XYZ file of N, CA and C in Angstrom:
315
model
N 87.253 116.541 114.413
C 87.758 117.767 114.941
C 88.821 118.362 114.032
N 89.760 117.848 114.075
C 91.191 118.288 112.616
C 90.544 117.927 111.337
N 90.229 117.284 110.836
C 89.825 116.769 110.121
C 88.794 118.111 109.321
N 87.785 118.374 110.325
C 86.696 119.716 109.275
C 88.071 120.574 109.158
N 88.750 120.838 109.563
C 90.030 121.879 109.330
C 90.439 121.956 107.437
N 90.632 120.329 107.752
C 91.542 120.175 106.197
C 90.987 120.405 105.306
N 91.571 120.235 103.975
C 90.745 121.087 102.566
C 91.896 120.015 101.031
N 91.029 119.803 100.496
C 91.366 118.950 99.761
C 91.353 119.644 98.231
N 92.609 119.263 97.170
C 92.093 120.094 95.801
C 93.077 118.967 94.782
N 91.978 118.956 93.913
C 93.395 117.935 92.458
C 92.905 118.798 91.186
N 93.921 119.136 90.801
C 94.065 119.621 89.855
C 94.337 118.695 88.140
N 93.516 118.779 87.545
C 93.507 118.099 86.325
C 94.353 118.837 85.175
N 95.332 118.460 84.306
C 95.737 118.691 83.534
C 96.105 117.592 82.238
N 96.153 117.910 81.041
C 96.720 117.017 80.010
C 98.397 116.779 80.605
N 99.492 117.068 81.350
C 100.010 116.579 81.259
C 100.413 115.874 82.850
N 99.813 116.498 83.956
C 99.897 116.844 85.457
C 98.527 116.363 86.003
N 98.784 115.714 87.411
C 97.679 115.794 88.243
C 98.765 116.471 89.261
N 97.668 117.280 90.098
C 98.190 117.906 91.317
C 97.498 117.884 92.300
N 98.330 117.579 93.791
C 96.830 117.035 94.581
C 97.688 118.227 95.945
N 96.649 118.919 96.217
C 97.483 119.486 97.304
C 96.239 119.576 98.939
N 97.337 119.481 99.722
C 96.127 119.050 101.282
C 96.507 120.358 101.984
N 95.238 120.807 102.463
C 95.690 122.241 103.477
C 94.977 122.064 104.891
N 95.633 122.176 105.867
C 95.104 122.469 107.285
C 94.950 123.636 107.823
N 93.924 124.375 108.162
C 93.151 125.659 108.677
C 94.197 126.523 107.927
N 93.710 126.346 106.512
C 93.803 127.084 105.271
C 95.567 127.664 105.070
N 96.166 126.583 105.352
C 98.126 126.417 105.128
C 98.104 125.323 104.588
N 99.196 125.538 103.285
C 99.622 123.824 102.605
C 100.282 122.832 103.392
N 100.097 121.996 103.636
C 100.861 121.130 104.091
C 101.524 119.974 103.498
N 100.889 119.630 102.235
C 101.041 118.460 101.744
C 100.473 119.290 99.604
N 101.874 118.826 98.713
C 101.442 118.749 96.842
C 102.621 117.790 96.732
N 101.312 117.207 95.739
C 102.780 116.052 95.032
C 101.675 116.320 93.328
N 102.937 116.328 92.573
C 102.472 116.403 91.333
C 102.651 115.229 90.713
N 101.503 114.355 89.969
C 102.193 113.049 88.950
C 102.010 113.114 87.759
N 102.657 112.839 86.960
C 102.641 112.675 85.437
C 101.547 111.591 85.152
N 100.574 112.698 84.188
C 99.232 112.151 83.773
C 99.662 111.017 82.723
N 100.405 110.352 82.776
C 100.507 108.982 81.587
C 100.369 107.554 81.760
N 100.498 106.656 80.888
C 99.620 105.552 81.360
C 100.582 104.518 82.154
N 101.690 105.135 82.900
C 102.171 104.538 84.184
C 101.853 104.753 85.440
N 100.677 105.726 85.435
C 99.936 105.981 86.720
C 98.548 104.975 86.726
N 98.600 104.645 88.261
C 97.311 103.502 88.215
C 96.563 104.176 89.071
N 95.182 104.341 88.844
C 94.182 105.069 89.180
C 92.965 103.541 89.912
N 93.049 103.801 91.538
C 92.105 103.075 91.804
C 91.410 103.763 93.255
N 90.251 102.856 93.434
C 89.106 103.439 94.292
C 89.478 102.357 95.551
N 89.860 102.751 96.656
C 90.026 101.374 97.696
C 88.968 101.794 99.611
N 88.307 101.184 99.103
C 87.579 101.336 100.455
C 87.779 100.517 101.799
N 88.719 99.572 101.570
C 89.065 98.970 102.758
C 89.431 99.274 104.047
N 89.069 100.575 104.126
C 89.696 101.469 105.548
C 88.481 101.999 105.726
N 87.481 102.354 104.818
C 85.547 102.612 105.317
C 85.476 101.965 106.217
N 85.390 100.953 107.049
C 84.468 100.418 107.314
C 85.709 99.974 109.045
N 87.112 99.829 108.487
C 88.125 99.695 109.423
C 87.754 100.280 111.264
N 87.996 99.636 111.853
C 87.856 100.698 113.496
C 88.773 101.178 113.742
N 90.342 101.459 112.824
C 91.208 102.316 113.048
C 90.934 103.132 111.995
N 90.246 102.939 111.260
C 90.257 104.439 110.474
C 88.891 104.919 111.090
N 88.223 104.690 111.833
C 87.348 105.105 112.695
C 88.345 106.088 114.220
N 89.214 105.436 114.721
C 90.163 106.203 115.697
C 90.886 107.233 115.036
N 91.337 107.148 113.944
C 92.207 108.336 112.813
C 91.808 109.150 112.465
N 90.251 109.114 112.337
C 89.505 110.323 111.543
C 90.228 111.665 111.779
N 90.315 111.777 113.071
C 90.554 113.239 113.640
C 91.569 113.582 113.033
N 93.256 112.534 113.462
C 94.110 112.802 112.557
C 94.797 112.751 111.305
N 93.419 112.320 110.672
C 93.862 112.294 109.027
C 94.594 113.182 108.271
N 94.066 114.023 108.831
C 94.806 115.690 108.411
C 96.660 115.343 108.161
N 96.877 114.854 109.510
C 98.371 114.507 109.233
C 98.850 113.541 108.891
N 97.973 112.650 108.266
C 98.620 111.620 107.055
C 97.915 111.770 105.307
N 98.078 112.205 104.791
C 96.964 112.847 103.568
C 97.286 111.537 102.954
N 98.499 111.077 103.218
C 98.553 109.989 101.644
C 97.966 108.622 102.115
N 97.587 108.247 103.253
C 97.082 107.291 103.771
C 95.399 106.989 103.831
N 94.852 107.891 104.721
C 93.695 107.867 104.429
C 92.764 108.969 103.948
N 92.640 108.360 102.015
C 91.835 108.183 101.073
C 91.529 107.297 100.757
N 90.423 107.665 100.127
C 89.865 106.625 98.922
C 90.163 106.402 97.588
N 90.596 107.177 96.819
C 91.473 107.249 95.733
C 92.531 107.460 95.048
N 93.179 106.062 94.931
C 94.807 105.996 95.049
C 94.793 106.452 93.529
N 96.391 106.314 94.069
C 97.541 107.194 92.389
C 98.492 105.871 92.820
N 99.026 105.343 91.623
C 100.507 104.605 92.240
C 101.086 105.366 91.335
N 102.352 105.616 91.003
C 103.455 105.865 89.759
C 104.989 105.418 90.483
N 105.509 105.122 89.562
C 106.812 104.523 89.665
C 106.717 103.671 91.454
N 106.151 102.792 92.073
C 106.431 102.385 93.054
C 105.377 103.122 94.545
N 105.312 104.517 94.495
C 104.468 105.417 95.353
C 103.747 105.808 95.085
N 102.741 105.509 96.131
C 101.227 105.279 96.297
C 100.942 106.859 96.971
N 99.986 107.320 96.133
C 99.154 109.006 96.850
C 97.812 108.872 96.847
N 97.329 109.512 97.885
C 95.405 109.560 97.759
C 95.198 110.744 97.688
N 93.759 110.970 97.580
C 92.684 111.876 97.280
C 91.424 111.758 98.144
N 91.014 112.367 98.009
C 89.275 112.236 98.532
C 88.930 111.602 100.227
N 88.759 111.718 101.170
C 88.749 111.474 102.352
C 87.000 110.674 102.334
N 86.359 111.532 101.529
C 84.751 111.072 101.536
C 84.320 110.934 100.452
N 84.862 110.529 99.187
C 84.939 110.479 98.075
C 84.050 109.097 97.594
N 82.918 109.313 96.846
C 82.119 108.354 97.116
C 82.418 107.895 95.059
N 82.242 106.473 95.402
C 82.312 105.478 94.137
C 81.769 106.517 93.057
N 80.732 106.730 93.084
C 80.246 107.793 91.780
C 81.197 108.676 91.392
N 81.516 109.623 92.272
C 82.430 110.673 92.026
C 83.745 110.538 91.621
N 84.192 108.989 92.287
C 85.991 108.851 91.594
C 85.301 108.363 90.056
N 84.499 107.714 89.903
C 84.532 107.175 88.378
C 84.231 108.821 87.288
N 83.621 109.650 88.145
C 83.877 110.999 87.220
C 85.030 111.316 87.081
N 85.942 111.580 87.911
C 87.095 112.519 88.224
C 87.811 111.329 87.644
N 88.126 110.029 87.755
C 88.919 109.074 87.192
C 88.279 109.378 85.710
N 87.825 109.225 84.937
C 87.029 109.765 83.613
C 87.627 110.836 82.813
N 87.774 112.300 83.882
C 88.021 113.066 83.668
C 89.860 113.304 83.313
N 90.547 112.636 84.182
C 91.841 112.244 83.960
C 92.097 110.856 82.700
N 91.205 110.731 82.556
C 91.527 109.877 81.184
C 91.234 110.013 79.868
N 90.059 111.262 80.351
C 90.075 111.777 78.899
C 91.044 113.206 78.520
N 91.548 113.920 79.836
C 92.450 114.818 79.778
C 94.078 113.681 79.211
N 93.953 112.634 79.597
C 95.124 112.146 79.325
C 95.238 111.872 77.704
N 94.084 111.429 77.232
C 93.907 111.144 75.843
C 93.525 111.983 74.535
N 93.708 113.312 75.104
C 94.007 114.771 74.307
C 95.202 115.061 74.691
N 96.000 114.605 75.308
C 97.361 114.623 75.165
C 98.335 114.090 74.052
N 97.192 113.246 73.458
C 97.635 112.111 72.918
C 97.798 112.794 70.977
């Protein structure tokens, strides 16, 4: 129900990722991280399959950094991405931030 509301966007840059979450088309949620190689880029599905992330669905909307599938750590804090973000697609978009990171270079 909340959930079709929200709207998901990351922005790729050589020096920036930007991830910003919107509910019935208002920001609610940008955090920007520095694209360098102190950011850890991983895929965690351990909440797929969970029966509380089965009860949450609805209110995912109001936790953005919790339930995803594709974490960010940098300096200590952990951010996600992708709500339905399937293994294929983070290894593009993870790809894509590593080769934007390495024309930085």
């Amino acid at each position: 129900m909340f959930s079709y509301d929200a709207n998901e966007k990351l922005e790729i840059t050589k020096e920036y990722i930007i991830i910003r979450f919107y509910a019935w088309k208002l920001p609610i949620y940008k955090t920007i991280l520095k694209n360098d190689e102190n950011l850890k880029i991983s895929y965690d599905e351990k909440m797929k399959g969970s029966i509380k992330f089965i009860f949450k669905l609805n209110y995912s909307i109001f936790y953005p950094r919790i339930y995803r599938l594709m974490k960010f750590e940098s300096n200590g804090v952990k951010h996600s991405f992708g709500y339905d973000l399937e293994r294929n697609d983070y290894q593009k978009i993870k790809d894509l931030i590593l080769k934007e990171r390495n024309n930085n270079k």
